[in-house]
Amino acid sequence: MPSYTVTVATGSQWFAGTDDYIYLSLIGSAGCSEKHLLDKAFYNDFERGAVDSYDVTVDEELGEIYLVKIEKRKYWLHDDWYLKYITLKTPHGDYIEFPCYRWITGEGEIVLRDGRAKLARDDQIHILKQHRRKELEARQKQYRWMEWNPGFPLSIDAKCHKDLPRDIQFDSEKGVDFVLNYSKAMENLFINRFMHMFQSSWHDFADFEKIFVKISNTISERVKNHWQEDLMFGYQFLNGCNPVLIKRCTALPPKLPVTTEMVECSLERQLSLEQEVQEGNIFIVDYELLDGIDANKTDPCTHQFLAAPICLLYKNLSNKIVPIAIQLNQTPGESNPIFLPTDSKYDWLLAKIWVRSSDFHVHQTITHLLRTHLVSEVFGIAMYRQLPAVHPLFKLLVAHVRFTIAINTKAREQLICEYGLFDKANATGGGGHVQMVQRAVQDLTYSSLCFPEAIKARGMDSTEDIPFYFYRDDGLLVWEAIQSFTTEVVSIYYENDQVVEEDQELQDFVKDVYVYGMRGKKASGFPKSIKSREKLSEYLTVVIFTASAQHAAVNFGQYDWCSWIPNAPPTMRAPPPTAKGVVTIEQIVDTLPDRGRSCWHLGAVWALSQFQENELFLGMYPEEHFIEKPVKEAMIRFRKNLEAIVSVIAERNKNKKLPYYYLSPDRIPNSVAI
C-alpha cells in the first residue's frame, strides 16, 4: 500500500505546542485518504519548536496531492497549537511543502494547499477554486471593518486584543500592555518617586535632570546640552522625530506678515527676504492643523494649552537651517506678535518651545499614529479579507502587517481611548487627538505616502541645495531597494499588465483599501483599481515602506529627541505669550509640564522607542510562505541591497556628533508592531 512520510513543524513561540489529538487527511486527484491520527508511542508529540515525522499508509494511490487537512481534537484541556508547516514525501519520492504559520484553536481544523503561489486564474480544478473561495469567505467573517471614531480610517471590529482572530494576536499580550510597559519604563528610569507629583512644578531647567537618564554618547544627551541653540532647533526639522513637515517657502503667506526689516539680522546674503524666498533659501513649517483643537480638560486642577504656530526658517551660508521668525497663532495681530532671534533671550526661547511642543503633538497623532499605524492597519485588514494565503501578494505582504492590527487594538483599548494613558500627559488628550486625526484625514493622500513624491512636493528633493537632510537621503535608498524587490516579485507572477488588470482578488484588495480605509474619498488619490505592473509595484512599495521604513523613521527616535522635556513638552500649562518683553525663566518653567506629567511622558517615549523581543528587521522572512526559487533569489538580492545601504549609512555616520541611523535597514522592523 502507498506510504507517505509527513513532517510536522510546531512553532517555537510560547504555548505553541499542544497535547491534543492531531489528525491528518490527504486529498488528491484520485481520491481522499482516511483520517490518520498522528501519534508516536511513548513520545510527546507536537512540543514547542519540535519537528515530528510520521508514516501515513493509504489504501490506494491518491494521485497528485491537492490539499492536506489537519484536525485538532481535545485530549484533556483545550490548548491552541501553532503549526508552522507540513512537508509530504510521496511514495514516488517527491517532496511537497505546505506552509501554514497559523494557530489552530479549540477543536479546530485547517486545510492547506501546497506552497506554490497561485493567482486565481491558475486554479482550474474545482476543489482548489472552492478552497480559495471558502478561505476568503471565512476570513471576511473574521476580519470585519469598524468605525472607531467618525472620520477615522476604518479599523478592525474588535473591542479588545483578546477579541482578535488568534492569528493576529501577540504571542504574549503582556509584551504590549501599555500600562505595564509605561510603569516598567518609569521603574527602569528610576522616576517612580515623581510619578504622582502632578501639579508640582520643577524649579528650573536643571531640575529636569532629576528624571533625565544619562546614557553615554547618546543623541538625547546632546539634545539636553544644546536644545536652546537655533542650530539644534532647525536640525530637528530635517532629522528629528518629525522630519516630514518642513517645506521650501515659495511665497510668504499673508497670515505671517514678516518683513525684511524684522529678519535682516538673520539674512547672511545681503538680499531682501523676498529675494531669499526666490533663491530658495527660506523654509516654513505651519501647524495650522492645531488651530482650534480643544486642549486637554481631563484634569480640573491643571489648565492645559495649545498653539498653532508658523515658523519661518533660513538656510544660512553654511547650508544649515535656522529659525528666523515665529508667530504662535494663525491670525496676525497685536496680541499675536512675531518673535525673532533679536528679541530677549526668554521671549525667543519660549516661542521655540511652543513650536517644539506643537511639533510633538503633530508628530504623535498624525505623523506616527495616523500615517503609519492606522494606514498600515487598513492595508492589513484589506489583505486578510481579499487575498487568500496562496496568493503571491499575501505571501509578500503578510510579514509587513505582523502584529500591526494587534498593537492598534491595544492602543484603542488602553492608550488613545477615553480616559486612556494618552490623556495623562498630553495637551491633545481628552479628545483633541481625535479632532486632529479627523482633520488630517482630509489631507491624507496616496501620493503623500509615495516617499519620493512626498519629498518633491515639499520642495526638499535637491541634495545640493539641502545637503544635510539624512531622512530624505536614507529614505530614498530604502524606497528604491523595496521598489526593486517588489518589481521583481510582480514580474515573476504577472507576465504583463493584462494579468494585473484581470486579477480580481488584487482589485478587491485595492478597492477595500479605497472604500473602507480611505472612506471612498476621491481627493485621497488612492487607486480604486490597478491596471499595470508598474503601478502594482509602486502600490506594494507604499505598503511595505509605510509599515517598515516610515514607521521606523518617526518612532524609534522618540527617546532620543523627546526625553529632554523642554525640547518636546507634551503639554503647556500657560497660554502662549501675547506680548514681547514679559517672559521670565520662572514663567517658562511654570509653563512646562509638571513633575507627574513629565514622568508619564518620559515613560511613554522610552517604551515606544524599544524594539519588540525577537524583532524581525527589513528583508528578514523566516516564515517561508514562498517556496519558489525565483522569489527566494529575489529575497537574497533584496537583503544584499539592504546590507549595502547599512554600510553606506554607517560610513556616513562615522565620527558624527549627531549620527542619523533610524533608516538603516538593520534598525527597520518589518512591520508596525510598537
XYZ file of C-alpha atoms in Angstrom:
674
model
C 0.000 0.000 0.000
C 1.261 3.532 -0.787
C 3.023 5.250 2.137
C 3.660 8.966 2.705
C 6.118 10.496 5.143
C 4.543 13.506 6.845
C 6.763 16.020 8.659
C 5.046 18.481 11.001
C 6.789 21.596 12.388
C 5.410 23.263 15.521
C 6.154 26.931 16.257
C 8.776 27.957 18.789
C 6.824 30.817 20.410
C 5.376 30.461 23.904
C 2.484 27.973 24.204
C 2.847 26.878 20.552
C 2.784 23.157 21.359
C -0.260 21.007 22.030
C -1.274 17.776 23.789
C -4.466 17.486 21.731
C -5.110 14.708 19.213
C -3.952 15.701 15.704
C -5.499 14.004 12.679
C -4.375 14.295 9.058
C -6.214 13.618 5.796
C -4.788 13.811 2.278
C -6.906 14.985 -0.637
C -5.598 14.125 -4.087
C -6.670 13.993 -7.725
C -7.515 10.271 -7.448
C -9.235 10.298 -4.064
C -9.072 11.145 -0.361
C -7.367 9.266 2.434
C -8.913 8.205 5.707
C -8.325 10.377 8.752
C -4.990 9.362 10.356
C -4.065 10.044 13.968
C -0.519 11.431 14.099
C 0.900 9.782 17.189
C 4.099 8.025 18.149
C 4.141 5.595 21.067
C 5.892 6.757 24.244
C 6.642 10.151 22.663
C 5.405 13.663 23.440
C 4.224 14.859 20.007
C 3.928 18.469 18.845
C 6.038 20.070 21.545
C 7.023 23.719 21.145
C 9.730 24.020 18.453
C 9.523 20.319 17.520
C 9.730 18.849 14.014
C 7.985 15.457 14.053
C 7.754 12.861 11.254
C 5.086 10.194 10.724
C 4.459 7.450 8.186
C 0.952 7.549 6.755
C -0.161 4.491 4.778
C -3.197 4.770 2.487
C -5.351 2.084 0.882
C -4.782 3.193 -2.690
C -2.892 5.719 -4.819
C -4.218 9.256 -4.285
C -2.684 10.832 -7.407
C -1.483 14.458 -7.233
C -1.955 15.777 -3.696
C -4.030 18.960 -3.739
C -4.799 19.573 -0.073
C -3.801 18.476 3.411
C -6.442 18.635 6.127
C -5.398 18.889 9.790
C -7.916 18.403 12.604
C -7.278 19.054 16.295
C -9.483 17.291 18.858
C -9.444 17.785 22.619
C -7.315 15.445 24.729
C -7.658 16.951 28.190
C -7.939 20.740 28.192
C -8.195 22.894 25.106
C -4.865 24.362 24.056
C -4.023 26.302 20.914
C -1.425 24.905 18.525
C 0.811 26.883 16.199
C 1.547 24.905 13.036
C 4.468 26.230 11.002
C 4.401 23.884 8.035
C 3.909 20.331 6.831
C 6.067 18.574 4.275
C 4.985 15.467 2.457
C 7.239 12.835 0.902
C 5.169 10.931 -1.668
C 5.524 7.230 -2.486
C 7.383 8.365 -5.636
C 9.994 10.263 -3.594
C 8.729 13.767 -4.367
C 8.581 16.423 -1.637
C 5.641 18.810 -1.317
C 5.700 21.792 1.070
C 2.555 23.077 2.778
C 3.294 26.392 4.573
C 0.845 27.241 7.348
C 2.196 29.671 10.022
C -1.175 29.814 11.749
C -2.830 28.887 15.034
C -5.377 26.091 15.275
C -7.654 26.850 18.208
C -10.133 24.725 20.151
C -11.419 21.704 18.260
C -10.419 23.352 15.014
C -9.279 22.282 11.613
C -7.265 23.766 8.822
C -6.949 22.853 5.146
C -3.631 23.654 3.468
C -2.538 23.984 -0.132
C 0.983 23.406 -1.288
C 3.301 26.391 -1.114
C 3.388 27.363 -4.777
C 1.930 30.868 -5.139
C -1.052 30.921 -7.493
C -3.257 33.624 -8.929
C -6.959 32.788 -9.170
C -6.634 32.287 -12.935
C -4.082 29.495 -12.315
C -6.671 27.392 -10.461
C -8.661 25.333 -12.943
C -9.566 22.464 -10.607
C -12.904 22.815 -8.826
C -11.687 21.669 -5.397
C -8.900 24.302 -5.417
C -11.248 27.057 -6.567
C -13.637 26.072 -3.804
C -10.862 26.056 -1.195
C -9.810 29.543 -2.270
C -13.379 30.885 -2.093
C -14.129 29.286 1.295
C -10.942 30.687 2.814
C -11.887 34.245 1.837
C -15.474 33.813 2.976
C -14.239 32.657 6.397
C -11.718 35.491 6.637
C -14.296 38.140 5.715
C -16.434 36.965 8.629
C -13.432 37.149 10.962
C -11.904 40.413 9.724
C -14.714 42.949 9.783
C -14.375 46.705 9.349
C -15.420 49.054 12.152
C -15.554 52.829 12.612
C -13.746 53.569 15.875
C -14.417 57.300 15.606
C -16.277 59.277 12.956
C -13.979 60.334 10.119
C -11.165 57.928 11.021
C -9.904 55.310 8.562
C -11.866 52.168 9.396
C -10.196 49.676 11.726
C -10.724 46.075 12.875
C -14.024 45.209 14.542
C -12.660 44.227 17.966
C -13.152 45.922 21.317
C -10.003 44.473 22.845
C -6.933 42.399 21.999
C -8.474 39.062 23.046
C -11.361 39.612 20.570
C -8.971 39.485 17.614
C -8.532 36.390 15.422
C -5.844 34.265 17.091
C -3.544 34.500 14.068
C -3.028 38.247 14.503
C -2.798 38.423 18.292
C 0.530 38.999 20.003
C 2.278 35.847 21.196
C 2.287 37.349 24.678
C -0.217 40.074 25.435
C 1.885 41.249 28.389
C 4.554 42.393 25.945
C 2.275 45.144 24.676
C 0.361 46.091 27.783
C 0.865 49.863 27.672
C 0.026 50.383 31.357
C 2.541 47.706 32.344
C 5.205 48.897 29.895
C 4.955 52.564 30.926
C 5.138 51.643 34.606
C 8.118 49.360 33.913
C 9.788 52.135 31.940
C 9.400 54.554 34.839
C 10.781 51.927 37.188
C 13.755 51.302 34.881
C 14.347 55.046 34.608
C 14.187 55.437 38.426
C 11.470 58.094 38.218
C 8.718 56.360 40.184
C 9.132 58.802 43.068
C 7.986 61.686 40.854
C 5.164 59.793 39.183
C 2.321 61.004 41.396
C 3.543 64.594 41.754
C 1.001 66.101 39.380
C 0.678 69.911 39.603
C 4.151 70.140 41.186
C 6.424 72.354 39.067
C 10.128 71.901 38.509
C 12.357 74.660 39.866
C 14.433 75.363 36.764
C 15.757 73.663 33.596
C 18.486 71.896 35.566
C 15.774 70.366 37.776
C 14.569 68.315 34.795
C 17.852 66.400 35.054
C 16.377 64.546 38.033
C 14.408 62.405 35.612
C 16.873 62.531 32.729
C 18.773 59.291 32.227
C 22.368 59.852 31.201
C 23.451 57.287 28.646
C 26.930 57.925 27.335
C 27.241 59.462 23.853
C 23.542 59.349 23.068
C 21.628 61.847 20.983
C 19.407 62.569 23.994
C 22.375 63.876 25.961
C 23.406 66.118 23.080
C 19.845 67.427 22.861
C 19.925 68.233 26.594
C 23.144 70.196 26.184
C 22.207 72.096 23.012
C 18.393 72.299 22.885
C 18.328 76.096 23.334
C 20.513 76.694 20.256
C 18.932 77.747 16.955
C 21.053 75.239 15.029
C 19.723 72.307 17.085
C 16.184 73.652 16.744
C 16.491 73.844 12.941
C 18.265 70.496 12.588
C 15.314 68.641 14.114
C 13.033 69.629 11.237
C 15.351 67.660 8.950
C 16.444 64.695 11.042
C 14.498 64.629 14.286
C 11.364 62.638 15.120
C 9.142 64.539 12.714
C 11.176 65.272 9.562
C 8.097 65.458 7.331
C 6.694 68.967 7.859
C 9.369 71.354 6.628
C 8.671 72.843 3.185
C 10.530 75.181 0.903
C 8.692 78.523 1.100
C 7.737 79.715 -2.397
C 5.744 82.762 -1.232
C 5.327 84.366 2.171
C 1.782 83.696 3.417
C -0.331 86.814 4.197
C -1.092 85.366 7.653
C 2.613 85.710 8.552
C 3.421 89.393 7.878
C 7.209 89.166 8.222
C 9.258 91.960 6.669
C 12.908 92.167 5.636
C 13.490 94.744 8.398
C 12.377 92.251 11.041
C 14.748 89.488 9.975
C 17.617 91.256 8.205
C 19.995 90.441 11.064
C 19.454 86.737 10.276
C 19.871 87.015 6.491
C 23.508 86.425 5.531
C 23.439 87.056 1.783
C 22.619 90.783 1.746
C 19.343 90.042 -0.020
C 15.816 91.067 0.887
C 13.508 88.470 2.432
C 11.561 88.236 -0.854
C 14.807 87.680 -2.779
C 15.838 84.944 -0.306
C 12.458 83.291 -0.938
C 13.070 83.438 -4.703
C 16.564 81.980 -4.227
C 15.045 79.029 -2.352
C 16.678 79.807 0.981
C 13.511 80.209 3.057
C 11.573 77.300 4.572
C 8.340 77.150 6.513
C 6.606 74.853 8.987
C 2.940 75.615 9.615
C 0.973 73.981 12.446
C -2.385 75.189 11.138
C -3.834 71.754 11.912
C -3.757 72.629 15.637
C -5.796 75.805 15.231
C -8.976 75.473 17.286
C -8.200 71.985 18.643
C -9.539 71.545 22.185
C -6.858 71.357 24.856
C -6.987 68.601 27.485
C -9.538 69.310 30.242
C -9.492 65.894 31.927
C -7.666 67.268 34.994
C -9.667 70.158 36.513
C -6.680 71.122 38.674
C -4.384 71.869 35.705
C -5.212 74.096 32.779
C -3.512 72.949 29.574
C -2.968 74.930 26.397
C -2.243 74.514 22.697
C -0.983 76.860 19.999
C -0.885 76.742 16.195
C 2.475 78.327 15.331
C 4.017 79.252 11.999
C 7.792 79.022 11.918
C 9.959 80.607 9.209
C 13.435 79.119 8.713
C 16.503 80.169 6.766
C 19.301 78.255 5.098
C 22.430 80.122 6.129
C 25.771 80.287 4.309
C 26.828 77.036 5.997
C 23.755 75.323 4.486
C 22.316 74.866 7.984
C 18.630 75.510 8.704
C 17.908 78.068 11.461
C 14.694 79.749 12.662
C 14.256 83.449 11.857
C 10.617 84.180 12.799
C 7.886 82.506 14.853
C 4.238 83.500 15.146
C 2.441 81.434 17.783
C -1.059 81.540 16.313
C -2.586 81.716 12.859
C -4.237 85.146 12.823
C -1.810 88.097 12.808
C -2.454 90.978 15.179
C -1.129 92.968 18.129
C -1.778 90.166 20.606
C -0.021 87.655 18.317
C 3.472 89.117 17.857
C 6.119 87.685 15.565
C 9.014 86.517 17.720
C 12.546 86.970 16.365
C 16.092 85.848 17.284
C 16.816 89.503 18.101
C 14.182 89.532 20.861
C 15.075 88.984 24.504
C 16.550 85.559 25.247
C 13.484 84.193 27.039
C 10.948 85.606 24.560
C 12.713 83.761 21.739
C 13.284 80.607 23.787
C 9.621 80.316 24.835
C 8.492 80.848 21.226
C 10.745 77.964 20.145
C 9.461 75.779 22.997
C 5.894 76.382 21.781
C 6.918 75.250 18.289
C 8.600 72.137 19.688
C 5.500 71.300 21.751
C 3.240 71.759 18.706
C 5.612 69.609 16.671
C 5.336 66.883 19.313
C 1.528 66.847 19.037
C 1.505 66.653 15.244
C 4.229 64.018 15.314
C 2.471 61.717 17.786
C -1.050 61.970 16.422
C -0.607 62.496 12.692
C 2.893 61.522 11.522
C 3.076 58.486 13.805
C -0.459 57.318 14.686
C -2.428 58.178 11.549
C 0.151 57.967 8.793
C 1.905 54.749 9.884
C -0.211 52.830 12.436
C -3.734 53.411 11.135
C -2.777 53.328 7.444
C -0.869 50.051 7.895
C -3.850 48.549 9.691
C -6.047 49.398 6.693
C -3.636 47.559 4.374
C -3.533 44.609 6.797
C -7.299 44.180 7.156
C -7.835 44.502 3.382
C -5.106 41.901 2.777
C -6.688 39.353 5.121
C -10.154 39.959 3.676
C -9.304 39.792 -0.025
C -6.086 37.824 -0.601
C -6.048 34.058 0.086
C -2.893 32.545 1.589
C -1.944 31.042 -1.787
C -1.879 34.473 -3.476
C 1.668 35.745 -4.127
C 0.800 39.192 -2.739
C -0.476 37.693 0.518
C 2.810 35.811 0.819
C 4.712 39.039 0.125
C 2.793 41.337 2.474
C 1.943 39.136 5.457
C 5.317 39.789 7.134
C 4.719 43.532 6.850
C 1.430 43.552 8.752
C 2.663 41.300 11.581
C 1.162 42.452 14.921
C 0.003 45.787 13.436
C -3.700 45.176 13.992
C -2.882 43.866 17.491
C -0.835 46.923 18.548
C -3.519 49.279 17.232
C -6.283 47.389 19.012
C -4.269 47.529 22.231
C -3.752 51.278 21.708
C -7.503 51.822 21.266
C -8.080 49.748 24.392
C -5.551 51.477 26.695
C -3.750 54.386 25.101
C -5.868 56.682 22.909
C -9.291 55.744 24.299
C -11.361 57.970 26.583
C -9.557 58.241 29.949
C -6.625 56.339 28.430
C -2.917 56.842 29.068
C -2.725 59.484 26.333
C -4.887 61.769 28.492
C -2.440 61.663 31.384
C 0.344 63.807 29.943
C -0.682 65.250 26.585
C -2.367 68.577 25.918
C -4.197 66.959 22.986
C -5.604 64.219 25.246
C -9.245 64.220 26.229
C -10.404 64.311 22.605
C -8.074 66.803 20.935
C -6.100 63.967 19.337
C -9.336 62.616 17.832
C -10.154 66.030 16.341
C -6.642 66.197 14.886
C -6.943 62.837 13.125
C -10.372 63.767 11.775
C -8.864 66.918 10.237
C -5.671 65.313 8.991
C -7.524 62.505 7.193
C -8.696 65.167 4.730
C -5.071 65.674 3.653
C -4.079 62.007 3.694
C -3.259 61.216 0.076
C -1.741 58.286 -1.740
C 0.969 60.497 -3.252
C 1.974 61.711 0.226
C 2.764 58.062 1.087
C 4.954 57.712 -2.022
C 8.235 58.781 -0.453
C 9.948 60.401 -3.475
C 6.755 62.281 -4.408
C 6.237 63.488 -0.843
C 9.793 64.846 -0.647
C 9.442 66.576 -4.012
C 6.041 68.060 -3.139
C 7.652 69.859 -0.189
C 10.470 71.188 -2.384
C 13.024 69.240 -0.342
C 14.417 66.970 -3.066
C 17.640 68.782 -4.016
C 20.621 67.191 -2.295
C 22.782 70.055 -3.498
C 20.571 72.788 -2.039
C 19.731 70.923 1.176
C 22.776 68.732 1.883
C 22.118 67.572 5.470
C 18.672 66.016 5.055
C 19.580 62.450 6.005
C 15.948 61.344 6.386
C 15.488 62.091 2.689
C 18.783 60.552 1.574
C 18.417 57.290 3.502
C 14.686 57.061 2.834
C 15.231 57.229 -0.920
C 17.820 54.446 -0.763
C 15.451 52.189 1.182
C 12.475 53.098 -1.050
C 14.473 52.166 -4.169
C 15.575 48.850 -2.635
C 11.989 47.936 -1.724
C 10.689 49.008 -5.132
C 13.347 46.962 -6.901
C 12.285 43.920 -4.843
C 8.540 44.373 -5.418
C 9.167 44.882 -9.155
C 10.981 41.529 -9.280
C 8.207 39.708 -7.410
C 5.495 41.275 -9.575
C 7.327 40.263 -12.767
C 7.513 36.618 -11.578
C 3.748 36.237 -11.224
C 2.335 38.816 -13.637
C 3.745 38.401 -17.146
C 2.004 41.545 -18.430
C -0.346 44.375 -17.447
C -3.411 42.441 -18.540
C -2.788 39.773 -15.889
C -2.676 42.554 -13.275
C -5.931 44.029 -14.505
C -7.674 40.631 -14.554
C -6.575 39.599 -11.041
C -9.904 40.121 -9.271
C -8.505 39.320 -5.821
C -5.877 42.035 -6.221
C -8.521 44.504 -7.436
C -10.751 43.639 -4.451
C -7.806 44.244 -2.087
C -7.116 47.673 -3.600
C -10.826 48.530 -3.611
C -11.190 47.545 0.066
C -8.367 49.946 0.974
C -10.010 52.759 -1.010
C -13.637 52.199 0.030
C -13.157 51.328 3.711
C -9.740 52.607 4.662
C -9.948 55.908 2.796
C -13.754 56.040 3.037
C -14.098 56.310 -0.755
C -12.641 59.844 -0.873
C -11.642 60.706 -4.444
C -9.438 63.507 -3.142
C -7.260 60.921 -1.373
C -5.872 59.844 -4.745
C -5.840 56.211 -3.573
C -6.419 53.993 -6.594
C -9.729 52.122 -6.880
C -8.029 49.615 -9.155
C -4.569 48.868 -10.530
C -4.017 48.268 -14.216
C -0.278 47.888 -14.736
C 2.687 46.029 -13.282
C 4.480 49.327 -12.674
C 1.587 50.734 -10.615
C 1.260 47.472 -8.702
C 4.945 47.559 -7.798
C 4.580 51.163 -6.588
C 1.498 50.268 -4.524
C 3.273 47.353 -2.850
C 6.252 49.608 -2.163
C 3.937 52.099 -0.433
C 2.511 49.320 1.763
C 5.916 47.918 2.746
C 7.714 51.277 3.093
C 4.957 52.771 5.282
C 4.929 49.755 7.607
C 8.694 49.442 7.867
C 10.892 52.419 6.996
C 8.467 55.284 7.536
C 7.369 53.941 10.904
C 10.989 53.367 11.961
C 11.935 56.915 10.962
C 9.248 58.521 13.114
C 9.049 56.061 16.017
C 12.421 54.870 17.235
C 13.934 58.321 17.755
C 11.311 59.325 20.315
C 13.510 58.796 23.343
C 16.478 60.465 21.625
C 14.592 63.664 20.791
C 11.764 63.824 23.324
C 13.281 62.624 26.606
C 14.642 66.066 27.454
C 11.255 67.515 28.372
C 11.870 71.195 27.438
C 12.746 70.067 23.889
C 9.388 68.300 23.367
C 6.864 69.338 26.032
C 3.770 67.125 25.838
C 1.689 69.884 27.405
C 1.943 73.567 28.310
C 0.360 74.946 31.495
C 0.050 78.592 30.486
C -1.215 80.181 27.245
C 1.189 81.484 24.584
C 2.565 84.967 25.337
C 0.614 87.820 23.737
C 3.334 90.457 24.101
C 7.101 90.733 23.988
C 9.444 91.616 26.815
C 7.478 89.978 29.618
C 8.765 86.391 29.632
C 10.963 85.259 32.525
C 12.752 82.000 33.209
C 10.310 81.321 36.063
C 7.381 81.788 33.694
C 8.866 79.290 31.217
C 9.401 76.646 33.927
C 5.836 77.151 35.206
C 4.559 76.743 31.633
C 6.402 73.457 31.056
C 4.869 70.137 32.203
C 4.716 69.396 35.931
C 6.625 66.530 37.508
C 3.924 63.883 37.164
C 3.205 64.581 33.506
C 6.924 64.746 32.752
C 7.326 61.240 34.172
C 4.401 59.797 32.213
C 5.815 61.398 29.058
C 9.290 60.017 29.700
C 7.936 56.519 30.351
C 5.953 56.711 27.111
C 8.792 57.818 24.830
C 11.106 55.237 26.410
C 8.616 52.385 25.957
C 7.712 53.416 22.400
C 11.368 53.581 21.350
C 12.153 49.955 22.257
C 12.211 47.157 19.698
C 9.963 44.141 20.218
C 11.511 40.955 21.560
C 12.619 38.783 18.610
C 12.140 41.730 16.260
C 12.203 40.924 12.550
C 14.008 43.553 10.515
C 13.545 44.572 6.900
C 14.470 41.771 4.499
C 14.036 39.024 7.112
C 11.414 36.453 6.097
C 11.798 33.498 8.496
C 8.279 32.298 7.674
C 8.768 30.651 4.306
C 5.453 31.382 2.654
C 7.185 31.388 -0.734
C 8.769 28.129 -1.872
C 9.670 29.109 -5.455
C 13.348 29.559 -6.255
C 12.999 32.827 -8.267
C 11.368 34.591 -5.300
C 13.927 33.230 -2.859
C 16.671 34.554 -5.141
C 14.915 37.942 -5.278
C 14.870 37.960 -1.451
C 18.611 37.305 -1.356
C 19.222 40.237 -3.741
C 16.936 42.414 -1.604
C 18.935 41.579 1.518
C 22.214 42.327 -0.271
C 20.878 45.724 -1.380
C 19.828 46.468 2.193
C 23.224 45.397 3.550
C 24.893 47.808 1.120
C 22.670 50.618 2.438
C 23.624 49.719 6.026
C 27.291 50.142 5.037
C 26.678 53.491 3.301
C 24.853 54.876 6.350
C 27.455 53.524 8.801
C 30.242 55.169 6.770
C 28.383 58.485 6.678
C 27.756 58.383 10.427
C 31.400 57.789 11.323
C 32.598 60.450 13.769
C 29.297 62.365 13.533
C 28.263 64.030 16.763
C 24.660 63.553 15.676
C 24.517 60.283 13.716
C 21.324 59.522 11.800
C 20.540 55.808 11.878
C 16.748 55.426 12.039
C 16.583 54.395 8.372
C 19.486 51.978 8.467
C 17.822 48.709 7.332
C 19.275 46.764 10.265
C 17.187 49.063 12.523
C 13.978 48.992 10.472
C 11.449 46.416 11.725
C 9.387 44.699 9.035
C 6.090 45.963 10.421
C 4.365 48.436 12.738
C 4.369 46.454 15.972
C 5.103 49.004 18.727
